[in-house]
mmCIF file of C-alpha atoms and ligand atoms in Angstrom:
data_model
loop_
_atom_site.group_PDB
_atom_site.id
_atom_site.type_symbol
_atom_site.label_atom_id
_atom_site.label_comp_id
_atom_site.label_asym_id
_atom_site.label_seq_id
_atom_site.Cartn_x
_atom_site.Cartn_y
_atom_site.Cartn_z
ATOM 1 C CA UNK A 1481 27.881 2.884 -4.161
ATOM 2 C CA UNK A 1482 24.594 1.960 -2.234
ATOM 3 C CA UNK A 1483 22.392 0.648 -4.458
ATOM 4 C CA UNK A 1484 18.730 2.654 -4.812
ATOM 5 C CA UNK A 1485 16.091 1.606 -2.922
ATOM 6 C CA UNK A 1486 12.274 1.803 -4.886
ATOM 7 C CA UNK A 1487 9.485 1.396 -3.030
ATOM 8 C CA UNK A 1488 5.725 1.103 -4.481
ATOM 9 C CA UNK A 1489 2.463 2.937 -3.263
ATOM 10 C CA UNK A 1490 -0.826 1.384 -4.786
ATOM 11 C CA UNK A 1491 -3.481 4.216 -3.383
ATOM 12 C CA UNK A 1492 -0.997 6.377 -2.035
ATOM 13 C CA UNK A 1493 -2.599 9.481 -2.830
ATOM 14 C CA UNK A 1494 -5.582 8.935 -0.780
ATOM 15 C CA UNK A 1495 -5.369 8.138 3.208
ATOM 16 C CA UNK A 1496 -1.514 6.524 2.868
ATOM 17 C CA UNK A 1497 -0.130 9.885 1.543
ATOM 18 C CA UNK A 1498 1.458 10.146 4.669
ATOM 19 C CA UNK A 1499 3.236 6.459 4.230
ATOM 20 C CA UNK A 1500 4.830 7.654 0.578
ATOM 21 C CA UNK A 1501 5.928 10.928 1.712
ATOM 22 C CA UNK A 1502 7.576 8.855 4.921
ATOM 23 C CA UNK A 1503 9.127 6.412 2.417
ATOM 24 C CA UNK A 1504 10.196 9.066 0.119
ATOM 25 C CA UNK A 1505 12.138 10.895 3.322
ATOM 26 C CA UNK A 1506 14.398 8.063 4.935
ATOM 27 C CA UNK A 1507 15.511 7.265 1.601
ATOM 28 C CA UNK A 1508 12.985 5.234 -1.116
ATOM 29 C CA UNK A 1509 12.636 6.678 -4.606
ATOM 30 C CA UNK A 1510 8.679 6.049 -4.663
ATOM 31 C CA UNK A 1511 6.383 5.508 -7.412
ATOM 32 C CA UNK A 1512 2.963 6.063 -6.368
ATOM 33 C CA UNK A 1513 0.159 4.657 -7.909
ATOM 34 C CA UNK A 1514 -3.501 6.617 -8.275
ATOM 35 C CA UNK A 1515 -6.059 8.287 -10.824
ATOM 36 C CA UNK A 1516 -6.245 11.514 -10.126
ATOM 37 C CA UNK A 1517 -2.876 13.637 -11.449
ATOM 38 C CA UNK A 1518 -3.139 16.427 -9.143
ATOM 39 C CA UNK A 1519 -3.493 14.573 -5.926
ATOM 40 C CA UNK A 1520 -0.604 12.495 -7.872
ATOM 41 C CA UNK A 1521 1.429 16.180 -8.405
ATOM 42 C CA UNK A 1522 0.414 17.420 -4.877
ATOM 43 C CA UNK A 1523 1.985 13.985 -2.753
ATOM 44 C CA UNK A 1524 5.173 14.363 -5.217
ATOM 45 C CA UNK A 1525 5.748 18.219 -4.482
ATOM 46 C CA UNK A 1526 4.759 17.430 -0.503
ATOM 47 C CA UNK A 1527 7.669 15.220 -0.594
ATOM 48 C CA UNK A 1528 10.967 16.159 1.060
ATOM 49 C CA UNK A 1529 12.609 14.713 -2.240
ATOM 50 C CA UNK A 1530 10.515 15.000 -5.078
ATOM 51 C CA UNK A 1531 12.999 14.180 -7.582
ATOM 52 C CA UNK A 1532 13.275 11.197 -6.149
ATOM 53 C CA UNK A 1533 9.010 10.004 -6.336
ATOM 54 C CA UNK A 1534 7.051 9.460 -9.343
ATOM 55 C CA UNK A 1535 3.044 9.385 -9.954
ATOM 56 C CA UNK A 1536 2.003 6.944 -12.157
ATOM 57 C CA UNK A 1537 -1.689 7.812 -13.753
ATOM 58 C CA UNK A 1538 -3.364 4.230 -13.981
ATOM 59 C CA UNK A 1539 -7.001 3.038 -13.576
ATOM 60 C CA UNK A 1540 -6.010 -0.508 -11.611
ATOM 61 C CA UNK A 1541 -9.266 -1.724 -12.611
ATOM 62 C CA UNK A 1542 -6.941 -1.773 -16.357
ATOM 63 C CA UNK A 1543 -5.296 -4.602 -16.113
ATOM 64 C CA UNK A 1544 -3.267 -4.402 -19.079
ATOM 65 C CA UNK A 1545 -2.466 -0.755 -18.699
ATOM 66 C CA UNK A 1546 -1.793 -1.443 -15.234
ATOM 67 C CA UNK A 1547 0.761 -4.371 -16.039
ATOM 68 C CA UNK A 1548 2.404 -1.875 -18.658
ATOM 69 C CA UNK A 1549 3.054 0.342 -15.841
ATOM 70 C CA UNK A 1550 4.374 -1.985 -13.510
ATOM 71 C CA UNK A 1551 6.357 -3.455 -16.121
ATOM 72 C CA UNK A 1552 7.958 0.497 -16.983
ATOM 73 C CA UNK A 1553 9.096 0.757 -13.583
ATOM 74 C CA UNK A 1554 11.202 -2.484 -13.371
ATOM 75 C CA UNK A 1555 12.731 -1.884 -16.548
ATOM 76 C CA UNK A 1556 13.532 1.627 -15.582
ATOM 77 C CA UNK A 1557 14.543 0.544 -11.212
ATOM 78 C CA UNK A 1558 13.954 -3.255 -11.257
ATOM 79 C CA UNK A 1559 11.990 -4.846 -8.587
ATOM 80 C CA UNK A 1560 10.551 -2.522 -5.986
ATOM 81 C CA UNK A 1561 11.944 -3.803 -2.705
ATOM 82 C CA UNK A 1562 8.836 -2.790 -1.097
ATOM 83 C CA UNK A 1563 5.195 -2.764 -2.185
ATOM 84 C CA UNK A 1564 2.513 -0.976 -0.018
ATOM 85 C CA UNK A 1565 -1.175 -2.237 -1.063
ATOM 86 C CA UNK A 1566 -3.976 -0.712 -0.461
ATOM 87 C CA UNK A 1567 -6.540 -1.758 -3.434
ATOM 88 C CA UNK A 1568 -10.659 -0.699 -3.667
ATOM 89 C CA UNK A 1569 -12.583 -4.555 -3.853
ATOM 90 C CA UNK A 1570 -13.274 -2.969 -7.415
ATOM 91 C CA UNK A 1571 -10.077 -3.919 -8.518
ATOM 92 C CA UNK A 1572 -10.125 -7.418 -7.232
ATOM 93 C CA UNK A 1573 -7.349 -8.831 -9.876
ATOM 94 C CA UNK A 1574 -5.613 -5.583 -9.356
ATOM 95 C CA UNK A 1575 -3.128 -6.915 -7.343
ATOM 96 C CA UNK A 1576 -2.733 -9.981 -8.692
ATOM 97 C CA UNK A 1577 -2.029 -8.675 -12.074
ATOM 98 C CA UNK A 1578 0.655 -6.631 -10.402
ATOM 99 C CA UNK A 1579 2.270 -9.918 -8.686
ATOM 100 C CA UNK A 1580 2.020 -11.692 -12.421
ATOM 101 C CA UNK A 1581 4.416 -9.150 -13.730
ATOM 102 C CA UNK A 1582 7.141 -9.401 -11.003
ATOM 103 C CA UNK A 1583 6.527 -13.180 -11.130
ATOM 104 C CA UNK A 1584 8.421 -13.081 -14.155
ATOM 105 C CA UNK A 1585 11.204 -10.840 -13.474
ATOM 106 C CA UNK A 1586 14.228 -12.289 -12.365
ATOM 107 C CA UNK A 1587 15.469 -11.494 -9.032
ATOM 108 C CA UNK A 1588 17.745 -12.999 -6.363
ATOM 109 C CA UNK A 1589 16.491 -10.867 -3.616
ATOM 110 C CA UNK A 1590 13.606 -10.823 -1.486
ATOM 111 C CA UNK A 1591 11.331 -8.292 -0.855
ATOM 112 C CA UNK A 1592 8.253 -7.280 0.854
ATOM 113 C CA UNK A 1593 4.706 -6.777 0.287
ATOM 114 C CA UNK A 1594 2.479 -5.001 2.774
ATOM 115 C CA UNK A 1595 -1.059 -5.787 1.967
ATOM 116 C CA UNK A 1596 -3.324 -2.910 3.160
ATOM 117 C CA UNK A 1597 -6.865 -4.391 3.941
ATOM 118 C CA UNK A 1598 -10.096 -3.717 5.745
ATOM 119 C CA UNK A 1599 -11.153 -4.342 8.919
ATOM 120 C CA UNK A 1600 -13.527 -6.990 7.493
ATOM 121 C CA UNK A 1601 -10.867 -8.970 5.957
ATOM 122 C CA UNK A 1602 -9.433 -10.048 9.284
ATOM 123 C CA UNK A 1603 -11.980 -12.491 9.723
ATOM 124 C CA UNK A 1604 -12.102 -14.188 6.400
ATOM 125 C CA UNK A 1605 -8.523 -14.061 5.757
ATOM 126 C CA UNK A 1606 -8.190 -13.843 1.977
ATOM 127 C CA UNK A 1607 -5.467 -16.258 0.208
ATOM 128 C CA UNK A 1608 -3.004 -13.877 -1.407
ATOM 129 C CA UNK A 1609 -0.694 -16.305 -3.404
ATOM 130 C CA UNK A 1610 3.208 -14.104 -3.912
ATOM 131 C CA UNK A 1611 6.190 -15.008 -5.933
ATOM 132 C CA UNK A 1612 8.664 -17.064 -4.238
ATOM 133 C CA UNK A 1613 10.826 -14.248 -2.840
ATOM 134 C CA UNK A 1614 8.322 -12.199 -1.509
ATOM 135 C CA UNK A 1615 7.790 -11.404 2.093
ATOM 136 C CA UNK A 1616 3.944 -11.005 2.393
ATOM 137 C CA UNK A 1617 2.416 -8.855 5.280
ATOM 138 C CA UNK A 1618 -1.089 -7.912 5.944
ATOM 139 C CA UNK A 1619 -2.244 -5.103 7.650
ATOM 140 C CA UNK A 1620 -5.647 -4.391 8.501
ATOM 141 C CA UNK A 1621 -7.336 -1.175 9.177
ATOM 142 C CA UNK A 1622 -9.602 -0.894 12.067
ATOM 143 C CA UNK A 1623 -11.443 1.368 14.586
ATOM 144 C CA UNK A 1624 -10.487 3.348 17.545
ATOM 145 C CA UNK A 1625 -12.557 4.004 20.800
ATOM 146 C CA UNK A 1626 -12.392 7.019 22.406
ATOM 147 C CA UNK A 1627 -14.954 8.157 25.562
ATOM 148 C CA UNK A 1628 -16.982 4.849 25.262
ATOM 149 C CA UNK A 1629 -17.536 5.546 21.551
ATOM 150 C CA UNK A 1630 -15.879 3.964 18.632
ATOM 151 C CA UNK A 1631 -14.959 5.659 15.383
ATOM 152 C CA UNK A 1632 -13.069 4.694 12.122
ATOM 153 C CA UNK A 1633 -9.201 6.269 11.869
ATOM 154 C CA UNK A 1634 -8.469 9.379 10.182
ATOM 155 C CA UNK A 1635 -5.590 10.031 7.572
ATOM 156 C CA UNK A 1636 -3.087 10.810 9.321
ATOM 157 C CA UNK A 1637 -3.779 7.669 12.033
ATOM 158 C CA UNK A 1638 -3.707 5.301 8.949
ATOM 159 C CA UNK A 1639 -0.854 6.331 7.753
ATOM 160 C CA UNK A 1640 1.450 6.272 10.689
ATOM 161 C CA UNK A 1641 -0.310 2.556 11.865
ATOM 162 C CA UNK A 1642 0.764 1.509 8.094
ATOM 163 C CA UNK A 1643 4.460 3.253 8.503
ATOM 164 C CA UNK A 1644 4.381 1.515 12.398
ATOM 165 C CA UNK A 1645 3.522 -2.009 10.427
ATOM 166 C CA UNK A 1646 6.306 -1.846 8.283
ATOM 167 C CA UNK A 1647 9.141 -0.550 11.113
ATOM 168 C CA UNK A 1648 7.962 -3.338 12.738
ATOM 169 C CA UNK A 1649 8.043 -6.434 10.026
ATOM 170 C CA UNK A 1650 5.458 -8.259 11.930
ATOM 171 C CA UNK A 1651 3.442 -10.373 9.388
ATOM 172 C CA UNK A 1652 0.352 -9.356 10.391
ATOM 173 C CA UNK A 1653 -0.629 -5.846 12.003
ATOM 174 C CA UNK A 1654 -3.575 -4.358 12.720
ATOM 175 C CA UNK A 1655 -4.036 -0.456 12.652
ATOM 176 C CA UNK A 1656 -6.092 0.755 15.747
ATOM 177 C CA UNK A 1657 -8.369 -2.243 17.100
ATOM 178 C CA UNK A 1658 -10.826 -4.789 15.675
ATOM 179 C CA UNK A 1659 -12.048 -5.236 19.077
ATOM 180 C CA UNK A 1660 -14.986 -5.890 20.577
ATOM 181 C CA UNK A 1661 -15.724 -5.470 17.033
ATOM 182 C CA UNK A 1662 -19.556 -5.309 17.414
ATOM 183 C CA UNK A 1663 -18.605 -1.890 18.582
ATOM 184 C CA UNK A 1664 -16.850 -0.921 15.895
ATOM 185 C CA UNK A 1665 -18.351 2.504 13.849
ATOM 186 C CA UNK A 1666 -21.413 1.465 12.238
HETATM 187 N N1 NAP B 615 -10.815 1.729 8.892
HETATM 188 C C1 NAP B 615 -10.920 0.914 7.734
HETATM 189 O O1 NAP B 615 -11.718 -0.410 8.205
HETATM 190 C C2 NAP B 615 -11.391 1.212 6.922
HETATM 191 C C3 NAP B 615 -11.449 0.689 5.449
HETATM 192 C C4 NAP B 615 -10.774 1.588 4.757
HETATM 193 C C5 NAP B 615 -11.022 2.482 4.533
HETATM 194 N N2 NAP B 615 -10.871 3.650 5.049
HETATM 195 C C6 NAP B 615 -11.839 5.160 5.288
HETATM 196 O O2 NAP B 615 -12.395 4.761 3.995
HETATM 197 C C7 NAP B 615 -12.203 6.013 3.230
HETATM 198 C C8 NAP B 615 -12.085 5.675 1.869
HETATM 199 O O3 NAP B 615 -11.249 5.200 1.490
HETATM 200 P P1 NAP B 615 -10.508 5.064 -0.211
HETATM 201 O O4 NAP B 615 -9.989 3.783 -0.026
HETATM 202 O O5 NAP B 615 -11.475 5.667 -0.815
HETATM 203 O O6 NAP B 615 -9.397 6.302 0.458
HETATM 204 P P2 NAP B 615 -8.261 6.864 0.224
HETATM 205 O O7 NAP B 615 -7.114 5.966 0.266
HETATM 206 O O8 NAP B 615 -8.087 8.257 0.375
HETATM 207 O O9 NAP B 615 -8.034 6.765 -1.805
HETATM 208 C C9 NAP B 615 -7.964 5.723 -2.549
HETATM 209 C C10 NAP B 615 -6.273 5.443 -2.915
HETATM 210 O O10 NAP B 615 -6.217 5.016 -3.874
HETATM 211 C C11 NAP B 615 -6.588 5.158 -5.481
HETATM 212 N N3 NAP B 615 -7.330 4.583 -6.040
HETATM 213 C C12 NAP B 615 -9.030 4.488 -5.774
HETATM 214 N N4 NAP B 615 -9.253 3.607 -6.985
HETATM 215 C C13 NAP B 615 -8.744 3.696 -7.642
HETATM 216 C C14 NAP B 615 -8.652 3.185 -9.252
HETATM 217 N N5 NAP B 615 -9.101 2.547 -9.784
HETATM 218 N N6 NAP B 615 -6.960 2.772 -10.139
HETATM 219 C C15 NAP B 615 -6.033 3.655 -9.222
HETATM 220 N N7 NAP B 615 -6.241 4.040 -8.021
HETATM 221 C C16 NAP B 615 -6.977 4.483 -7.249
HETATM 222 C C17 NAP B 615 -6.824 6.758 -5.310
HETATM 223 O O11 NAP B 615 -6.208 7.517 -6.399
HETATM 224 P P3 NAP B 615 -7.305 8.552 -7.321
HETATM 225 O O12 NAP B 615 -8.623 8.869 -5.900
HETATM 226 O O13 NAP B 615 -6.696 9.599 -7.991
HETATM 227 O O14 NAP B 615 -7.943 7.537 -8.056
HETATM 228 C C18 NAP B 615 -6.138 7.016 -3.591
HETATM 229 O O15 NAP B 615 -5.080 7.477 -4.053
HETATM 230 C C19 NAP B 615 -10.673 6.702 4.065
HETATM 231 O O16 NAP B 615 -10.930 7.911 3.702
HETATM 232 C C20 NAP B 615 -10.361 5.448 5.277
HETATM 233 O O17 NAP B 615 -10.386 6.613 6.336
HETATM 234 C C21 NAP B 615 -11.060 2.829 6.471
#
């Protein structure tokens, strides 16, 4: 019997909806973190296998609640094989809270963390300590240029680019471009 593959998408009911749906379509049981229950339910219903997707409504600025929810996932399904994390700067401790819980969970298997960050983060790389068996990948969201004009990426372009980054499995990817930086949209 093949083991169930588990994914966790933090912020997976926003611009990463397409990533949540794709992971579900390619066979992952997907946990999606957001706050708005309706948005979480909408993504679940958009999934090809809604029975293998689960919305978790939690404010990731609340450390205790967040840790409790991650513990729930670990107890139910074990360590996710892949975590895609898009967390606002309003929650500077949320990712380390999640990683702290995971650190205490015994596993012999490596797993992947795709850390989605805004383009500004590309220039001053933050130090993200991760558990030993974590394969850490950074994905930066850039902009695009069309007809000599720059614009930020659409949600669809962001999700498609993150999917490509996951498929390519590089340690660092940029969705769109971040150069020339002085031509980024205002
Ligand atoms: N190119 C770039 O550099 C770049 C970078 C960043 C953003 N952007 C653009 O800026 C726009 C805004 O970004 P956004 O992050 O607001 O878009 P978003 O991805 O549409 O929304 C954020 C996601 O995180 C969840 N979330 C937010 N705060 C949370 C909290 N405290 N606790 C738990 N979950 C939380 C949201 O769910 P709930 O709403 O239910 O809480 C949602 O799933 C995007 O539409 C994107 O196009 C561009």
